[in-house]
CSV table of C-alpha atoms in Angstrom, one decimal:
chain,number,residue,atom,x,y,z
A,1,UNK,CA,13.0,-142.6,88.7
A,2,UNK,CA,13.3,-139.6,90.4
A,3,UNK,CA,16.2,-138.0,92.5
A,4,UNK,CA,16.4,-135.6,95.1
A,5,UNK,CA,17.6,-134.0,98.6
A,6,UNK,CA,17.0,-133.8,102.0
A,7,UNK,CA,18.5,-131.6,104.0
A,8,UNK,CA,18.9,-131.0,108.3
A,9,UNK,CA,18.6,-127.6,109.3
A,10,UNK,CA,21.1,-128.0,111.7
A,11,UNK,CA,24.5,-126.5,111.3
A,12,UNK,CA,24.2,-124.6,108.8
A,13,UNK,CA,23.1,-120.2,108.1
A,14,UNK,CA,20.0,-119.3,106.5
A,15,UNK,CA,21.9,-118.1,103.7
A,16,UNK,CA,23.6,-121.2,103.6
A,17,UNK,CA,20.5,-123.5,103.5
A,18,UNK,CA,18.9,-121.2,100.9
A,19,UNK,CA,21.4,-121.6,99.1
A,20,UNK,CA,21.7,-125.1,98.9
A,21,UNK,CA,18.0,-125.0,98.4
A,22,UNK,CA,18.3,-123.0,95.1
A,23,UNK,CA,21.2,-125.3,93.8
A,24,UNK,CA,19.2,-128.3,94.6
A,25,UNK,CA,15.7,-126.8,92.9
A,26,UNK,CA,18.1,-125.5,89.9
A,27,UNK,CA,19.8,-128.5,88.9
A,28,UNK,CA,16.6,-130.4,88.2
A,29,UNK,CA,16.0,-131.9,92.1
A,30,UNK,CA,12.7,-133.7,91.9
A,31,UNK,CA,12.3,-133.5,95.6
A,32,UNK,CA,13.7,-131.4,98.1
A,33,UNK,CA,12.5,-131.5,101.9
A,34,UNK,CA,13.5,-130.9,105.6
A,35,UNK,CA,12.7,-132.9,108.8
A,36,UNK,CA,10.6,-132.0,111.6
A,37,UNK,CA,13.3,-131.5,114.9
A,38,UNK,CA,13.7,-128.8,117.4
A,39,UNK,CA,17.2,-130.1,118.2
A,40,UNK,CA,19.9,-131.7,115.9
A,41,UNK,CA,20.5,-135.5,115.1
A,42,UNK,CA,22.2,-137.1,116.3
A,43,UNK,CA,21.1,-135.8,119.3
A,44,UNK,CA,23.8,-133.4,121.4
A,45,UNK,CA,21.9,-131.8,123.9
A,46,UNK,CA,20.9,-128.6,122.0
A,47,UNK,CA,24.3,-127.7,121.3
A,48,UNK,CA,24.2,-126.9,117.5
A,49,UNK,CA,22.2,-124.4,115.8
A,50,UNK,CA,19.1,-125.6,114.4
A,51,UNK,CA,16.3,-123.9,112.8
A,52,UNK,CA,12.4,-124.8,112.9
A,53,UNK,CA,10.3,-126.9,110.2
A,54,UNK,CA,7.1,-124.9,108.9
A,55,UNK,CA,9.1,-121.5,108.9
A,56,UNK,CA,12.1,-123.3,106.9
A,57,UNK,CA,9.6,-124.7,104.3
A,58,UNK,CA,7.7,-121.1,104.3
A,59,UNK,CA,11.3,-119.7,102.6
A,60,UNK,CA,12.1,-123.4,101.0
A,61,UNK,CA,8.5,-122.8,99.1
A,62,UNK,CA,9.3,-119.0,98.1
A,63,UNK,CA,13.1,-119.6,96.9
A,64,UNK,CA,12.4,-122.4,94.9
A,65,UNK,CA,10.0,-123.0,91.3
A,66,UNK,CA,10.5,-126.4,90.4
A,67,UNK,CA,10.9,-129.4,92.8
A,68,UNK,CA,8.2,-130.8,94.8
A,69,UNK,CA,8.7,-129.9,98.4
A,70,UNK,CA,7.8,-131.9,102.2
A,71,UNK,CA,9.0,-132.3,105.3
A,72,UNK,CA,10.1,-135.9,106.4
A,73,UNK,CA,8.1,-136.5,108.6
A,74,UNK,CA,5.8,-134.0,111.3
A,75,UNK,CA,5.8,-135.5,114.3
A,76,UNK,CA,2.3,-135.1,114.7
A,77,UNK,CA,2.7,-134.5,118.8
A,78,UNK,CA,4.3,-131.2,118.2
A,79,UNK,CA,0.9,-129.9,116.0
A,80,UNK,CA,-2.4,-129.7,116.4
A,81,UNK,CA,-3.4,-131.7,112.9
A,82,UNK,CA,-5.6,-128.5,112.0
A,83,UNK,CA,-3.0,-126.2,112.4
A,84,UNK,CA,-0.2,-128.4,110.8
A,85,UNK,CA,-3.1,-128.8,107.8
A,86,UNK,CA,-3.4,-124.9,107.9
A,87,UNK,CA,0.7,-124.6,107.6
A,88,UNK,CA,0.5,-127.1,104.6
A,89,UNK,CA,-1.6,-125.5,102.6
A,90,UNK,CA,-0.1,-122.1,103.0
A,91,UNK,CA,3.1,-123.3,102.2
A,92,UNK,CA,1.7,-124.9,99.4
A,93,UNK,CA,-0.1,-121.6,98.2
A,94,UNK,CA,3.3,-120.0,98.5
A,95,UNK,CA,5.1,-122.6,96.3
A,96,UNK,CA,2.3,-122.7,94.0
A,97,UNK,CA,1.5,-126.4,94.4
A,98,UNK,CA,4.2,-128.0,94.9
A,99,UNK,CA,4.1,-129.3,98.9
A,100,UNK,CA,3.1,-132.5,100.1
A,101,UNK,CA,2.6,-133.7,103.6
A,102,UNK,CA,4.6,-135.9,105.7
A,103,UNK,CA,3.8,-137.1,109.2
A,104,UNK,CA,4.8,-139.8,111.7
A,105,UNK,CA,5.7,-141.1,115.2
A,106,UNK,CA,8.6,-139.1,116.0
A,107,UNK,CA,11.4,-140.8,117.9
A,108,UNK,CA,13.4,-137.7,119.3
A,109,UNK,CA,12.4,-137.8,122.8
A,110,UNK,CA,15.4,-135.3,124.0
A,111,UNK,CA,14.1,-132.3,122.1
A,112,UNK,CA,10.4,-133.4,123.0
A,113,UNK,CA,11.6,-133.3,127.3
A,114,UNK,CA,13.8,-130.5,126.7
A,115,UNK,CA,10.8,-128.1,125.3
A,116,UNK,CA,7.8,-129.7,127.3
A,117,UNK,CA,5.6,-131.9,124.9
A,118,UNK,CA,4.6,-135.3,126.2
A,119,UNK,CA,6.4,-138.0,124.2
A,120,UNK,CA,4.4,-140.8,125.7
A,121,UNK,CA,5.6,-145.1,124.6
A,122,UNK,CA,5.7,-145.9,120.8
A,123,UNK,CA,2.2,-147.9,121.1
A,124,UNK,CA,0.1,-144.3,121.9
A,125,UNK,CA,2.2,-142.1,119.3
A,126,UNK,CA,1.3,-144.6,116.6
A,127,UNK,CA,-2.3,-144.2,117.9
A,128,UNK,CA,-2.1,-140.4,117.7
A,129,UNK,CA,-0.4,-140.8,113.9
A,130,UNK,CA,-3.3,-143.2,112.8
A,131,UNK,CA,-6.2,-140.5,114.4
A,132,UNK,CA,-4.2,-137.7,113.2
A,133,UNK,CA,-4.2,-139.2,109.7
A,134,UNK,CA,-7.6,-139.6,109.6
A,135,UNK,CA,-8.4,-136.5,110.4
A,136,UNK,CA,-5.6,-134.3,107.9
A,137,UNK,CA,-7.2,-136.9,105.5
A,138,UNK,CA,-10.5,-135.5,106.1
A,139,UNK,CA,-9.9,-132.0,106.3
A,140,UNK,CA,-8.7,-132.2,102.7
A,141,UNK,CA,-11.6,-134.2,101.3
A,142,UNK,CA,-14.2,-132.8,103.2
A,143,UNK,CA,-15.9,-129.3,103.0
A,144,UNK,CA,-16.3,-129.6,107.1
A,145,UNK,CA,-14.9,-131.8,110.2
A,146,UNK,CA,-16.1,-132.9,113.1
A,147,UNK,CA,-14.0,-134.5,115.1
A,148,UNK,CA,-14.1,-136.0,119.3
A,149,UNK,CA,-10.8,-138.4,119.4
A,150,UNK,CA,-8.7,-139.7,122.0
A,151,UNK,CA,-6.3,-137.2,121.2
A,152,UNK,CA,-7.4,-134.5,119.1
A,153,UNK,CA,-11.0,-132.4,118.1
A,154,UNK,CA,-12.3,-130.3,115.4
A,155,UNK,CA,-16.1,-128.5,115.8
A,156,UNK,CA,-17.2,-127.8,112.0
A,157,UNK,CA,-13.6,-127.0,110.9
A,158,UNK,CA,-13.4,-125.6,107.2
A,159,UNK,CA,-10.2,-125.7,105.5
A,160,UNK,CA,-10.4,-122.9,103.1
A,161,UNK,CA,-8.9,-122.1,100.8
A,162,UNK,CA,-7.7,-125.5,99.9
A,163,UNK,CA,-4.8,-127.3,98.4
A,164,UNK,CA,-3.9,-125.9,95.0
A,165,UNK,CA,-4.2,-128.9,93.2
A,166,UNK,CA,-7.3,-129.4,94.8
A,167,UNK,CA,-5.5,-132.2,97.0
A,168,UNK,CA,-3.1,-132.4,99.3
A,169,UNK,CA,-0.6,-135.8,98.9
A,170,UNK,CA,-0.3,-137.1,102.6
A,171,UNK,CA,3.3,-139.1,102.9
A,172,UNK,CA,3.5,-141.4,105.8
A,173,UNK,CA,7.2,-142.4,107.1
A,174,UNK,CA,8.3,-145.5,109.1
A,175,UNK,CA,9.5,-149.1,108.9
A,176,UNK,CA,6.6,-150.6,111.5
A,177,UNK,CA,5.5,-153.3,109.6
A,178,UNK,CA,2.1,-153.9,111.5
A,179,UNK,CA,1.7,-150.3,112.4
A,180,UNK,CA,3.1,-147.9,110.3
A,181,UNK,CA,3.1,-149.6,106.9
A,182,UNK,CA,-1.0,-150.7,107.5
A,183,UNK,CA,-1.6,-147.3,108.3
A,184,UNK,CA,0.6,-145.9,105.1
A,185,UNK,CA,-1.7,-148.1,102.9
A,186,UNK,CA,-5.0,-147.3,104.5
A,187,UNK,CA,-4.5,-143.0,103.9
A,188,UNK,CA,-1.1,-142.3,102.5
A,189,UNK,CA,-0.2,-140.7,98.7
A,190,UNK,CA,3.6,-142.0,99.6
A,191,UNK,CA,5.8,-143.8,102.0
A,192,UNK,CA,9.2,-143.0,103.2
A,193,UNK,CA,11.2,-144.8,104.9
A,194,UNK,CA,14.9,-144.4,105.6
A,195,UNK,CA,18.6,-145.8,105.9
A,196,UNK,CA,17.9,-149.2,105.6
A,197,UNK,CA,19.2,-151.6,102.6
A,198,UNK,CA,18.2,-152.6,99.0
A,199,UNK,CA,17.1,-156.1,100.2
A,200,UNK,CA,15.4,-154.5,103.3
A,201,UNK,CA,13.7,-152.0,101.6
A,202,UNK,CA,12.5,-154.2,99.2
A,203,UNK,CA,11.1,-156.6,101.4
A,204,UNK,CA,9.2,-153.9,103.4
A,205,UNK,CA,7.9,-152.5,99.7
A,206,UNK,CA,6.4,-156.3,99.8
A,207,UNK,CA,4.6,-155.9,103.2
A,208,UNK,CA,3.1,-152.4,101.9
A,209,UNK,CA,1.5,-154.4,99.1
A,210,UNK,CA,0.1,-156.7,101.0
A,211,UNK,CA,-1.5,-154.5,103.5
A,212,UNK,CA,-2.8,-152.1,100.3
A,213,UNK,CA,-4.1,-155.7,99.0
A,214,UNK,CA,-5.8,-156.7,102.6
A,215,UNK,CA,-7.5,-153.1,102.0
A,216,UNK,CA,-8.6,-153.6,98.7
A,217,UNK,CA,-6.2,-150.7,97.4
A,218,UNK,CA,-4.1,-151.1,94.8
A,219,UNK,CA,-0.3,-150.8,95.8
A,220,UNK,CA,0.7,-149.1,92.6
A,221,UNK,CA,-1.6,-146.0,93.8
A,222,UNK,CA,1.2,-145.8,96.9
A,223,UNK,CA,4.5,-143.7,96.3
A,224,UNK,CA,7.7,-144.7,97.1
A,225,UNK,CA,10.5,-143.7,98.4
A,226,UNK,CA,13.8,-143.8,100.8
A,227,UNK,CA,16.2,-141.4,102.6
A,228,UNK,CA,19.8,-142.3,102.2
A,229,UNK,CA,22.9,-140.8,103.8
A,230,UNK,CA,24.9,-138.4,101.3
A,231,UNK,CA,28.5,-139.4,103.0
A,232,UNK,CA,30.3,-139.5,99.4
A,233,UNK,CA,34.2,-139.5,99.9
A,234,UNK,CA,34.2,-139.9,103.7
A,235,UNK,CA,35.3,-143.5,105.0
A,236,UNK,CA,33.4,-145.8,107.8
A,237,UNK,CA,35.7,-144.4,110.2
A,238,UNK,CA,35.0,-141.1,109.7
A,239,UNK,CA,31.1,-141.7,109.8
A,240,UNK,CA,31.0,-143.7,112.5
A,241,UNK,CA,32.9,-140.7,114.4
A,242,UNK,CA,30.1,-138.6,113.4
A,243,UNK,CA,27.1,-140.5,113.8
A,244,UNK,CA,28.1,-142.0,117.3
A,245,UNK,CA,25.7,-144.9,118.6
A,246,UNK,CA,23.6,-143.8,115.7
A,247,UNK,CA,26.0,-145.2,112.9
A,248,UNK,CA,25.2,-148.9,113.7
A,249,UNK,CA,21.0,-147.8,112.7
A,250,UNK,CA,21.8,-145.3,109.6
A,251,UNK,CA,25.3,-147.7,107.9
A,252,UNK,CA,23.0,-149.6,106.0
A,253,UNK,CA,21.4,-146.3,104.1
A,254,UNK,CA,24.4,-144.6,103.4
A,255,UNK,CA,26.3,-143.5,100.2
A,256,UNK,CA,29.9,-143.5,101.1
A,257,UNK,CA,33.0,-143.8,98.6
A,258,UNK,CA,33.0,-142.8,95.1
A,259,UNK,CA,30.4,-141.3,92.9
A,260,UNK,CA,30.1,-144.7,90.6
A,261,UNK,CA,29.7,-147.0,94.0
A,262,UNK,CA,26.8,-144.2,94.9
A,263,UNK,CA,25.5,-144.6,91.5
A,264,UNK,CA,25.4,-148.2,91.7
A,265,UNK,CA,24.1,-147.9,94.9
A,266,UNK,CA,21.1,-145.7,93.8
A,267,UNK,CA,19.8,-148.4,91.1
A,268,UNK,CA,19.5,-151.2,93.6
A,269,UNK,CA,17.0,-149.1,95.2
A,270,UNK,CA,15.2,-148.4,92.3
A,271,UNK,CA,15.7,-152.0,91.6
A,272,UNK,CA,14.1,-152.4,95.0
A,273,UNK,CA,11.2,-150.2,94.4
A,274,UNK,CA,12.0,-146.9,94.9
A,275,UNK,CA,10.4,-144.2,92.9
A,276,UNK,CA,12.1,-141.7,94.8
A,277,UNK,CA,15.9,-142.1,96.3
A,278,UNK,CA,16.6,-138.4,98.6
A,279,UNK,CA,19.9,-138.3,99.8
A,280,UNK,CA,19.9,-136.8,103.2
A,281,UNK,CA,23.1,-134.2,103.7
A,282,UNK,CA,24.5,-132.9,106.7
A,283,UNK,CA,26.7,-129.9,106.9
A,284,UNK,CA,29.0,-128.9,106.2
A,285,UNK,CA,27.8,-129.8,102.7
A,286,UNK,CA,30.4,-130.6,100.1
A,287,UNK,CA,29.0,-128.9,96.8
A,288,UNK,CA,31.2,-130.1,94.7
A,289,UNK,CA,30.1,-134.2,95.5
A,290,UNK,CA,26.2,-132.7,96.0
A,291,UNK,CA,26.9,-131.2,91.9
A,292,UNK,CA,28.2,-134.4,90.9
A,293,UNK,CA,25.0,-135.8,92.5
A,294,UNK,CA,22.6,-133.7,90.9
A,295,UNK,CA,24.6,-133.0,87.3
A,296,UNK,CA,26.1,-136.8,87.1
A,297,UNK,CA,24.4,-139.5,88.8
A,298,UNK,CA,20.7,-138.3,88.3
A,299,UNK,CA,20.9,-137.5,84.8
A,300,UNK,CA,22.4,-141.2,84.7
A,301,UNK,CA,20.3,-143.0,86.3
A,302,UNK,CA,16.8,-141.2,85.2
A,303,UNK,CA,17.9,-142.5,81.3
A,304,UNK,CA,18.7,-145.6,82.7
């Protein structure tokens, strides 16, 4: 079982969020990671300060030594899947092996309008994840790519150097059952998905096994793991204040009340499946709670 944090960029200095990140990596984090926005979630029309993805994970990678480090997820119409594979493997060199790569559909079209990328019906981004895929996939196998696609090219691309490990784990993220999880099992390391119960999350671990199955992999090969909301000592009310329209999608993945009904919480999705619980915290964070987290409930629950 492993435990560890995700953390918006939104809200918060970059002092702050180093900080945080240093705590996190100190205290025995397994995982720590940002997401992929140009604006804040829930969305507010730009009006909170929020900092961008590869050059957050560029500092993430230098300030930290120990956890393993990603970005849930790239939305992969923001990037150019050579140059997002370039920014992975830099940042990987600069943490010394520890980054892994996340991608997937996107769903904030409000930053997308607001800074001029096409964010075109869910049926052609989850055509551009599934090309992009294959291609990250192949410039990290391969010692060359050549690539014509409906969406993106490469002409005799080298990726040098490469990973440290000599590979780079691809994470996929989504809860598309025909879509998403097919295309998690065909070229995914890991899936992620987020917010979404115990029973839920189980039963989607079940349709990624049999789509491995259907593609004669086997599903044990495939990481696990879920986001969930790090709302300790804050009440529905409050939340749903917070989260707007947006509460009704995230209540279901979110640790609110004490630290024992979080703790409890936790083990259902390990009992669910879950190699790898993040909780996901929003500023301002509560360090005391996120201590308790980190010092408490994951010692706790990794002997359990």
């Amino acid at each position: 079982m492993q435990l560890g944090v995700h953390i918006g960029q939104q809200n918060l200095s970059m002092d702050e969020l180093r900080d945080v990140w240093r705590r996190a990596d100190a205290a025995g984090a397994d995982w720590i990671s940002v997401w992929d926005h140009l604006y804040e979630a829930p969305p507010a029309g730009g009006t909170i300060d929020h900092f961008e993805a590869v050059a957050c994970l560029g500092a993430l990678a230098a300030e930290t030594t120990n956890a393993r480090l990603g970005c849930l997820v790239f939305y992969v119409g923001y990037r150019n899947p050579g140059l997002l594979a370039k920014a992975a493997v830099t940042i990987d060199h600069i943490s010394g092996g520890r980054f892994e790569l996340g991608i997937g559909a996107g769903w904030h079209e409000w930053e997308a309008a607001a800074y001029g990328y096409d964010f075109p019906p869910v049926g052609r981004r989850l055509d551009m994840l599934d090309e992009a895929a294959g291609l990250l996939t192949s410039y990290f196998t391969n010692d060359r790519t050549t690539h014509e696609g409906e969406y993106f090219r490469a002409s005799d691309a080298s990726m040098l150097p490469g990973p440290v490990r000599g590979h780079m784990p691809i994470w996929i993220g989504g809860v598309g059952e025909k879509r998403t999880l097919r295309m998690a099992a065909q070229y995914a390391d890991g899936w992620n998905a987020a917010y979404v119960s115990p029973a839920e999350y189980r039963r989607l671990n079940g349709v990624l096994d049999a789509h491995a199955t259907q593609l004669d992999r086997d599903p044990s090969t495939i990481e696990r793991s879920i986001n969930l909301m790090f709302d300790l000592g804050k009440d529905e009310a409050e939340l749903e204040t917070q989260w707007g329209a947006m509460w009704g999608r995230v209540r279901e993945g979110s640790l609110h009340g004490s630290v024992e009904q979080a703790s409890e919480r936790i083990a259902e999705y390990r009992d669910a499946g879950a190699d790898l619980v993040n909780v996901a915290l929003r500023a301002p964070v509560d360090h005391d709670l996120l201590d308790a987290y980190l010092s408490e409930i994951a010692p706790a629950l990794r002997a359990s």
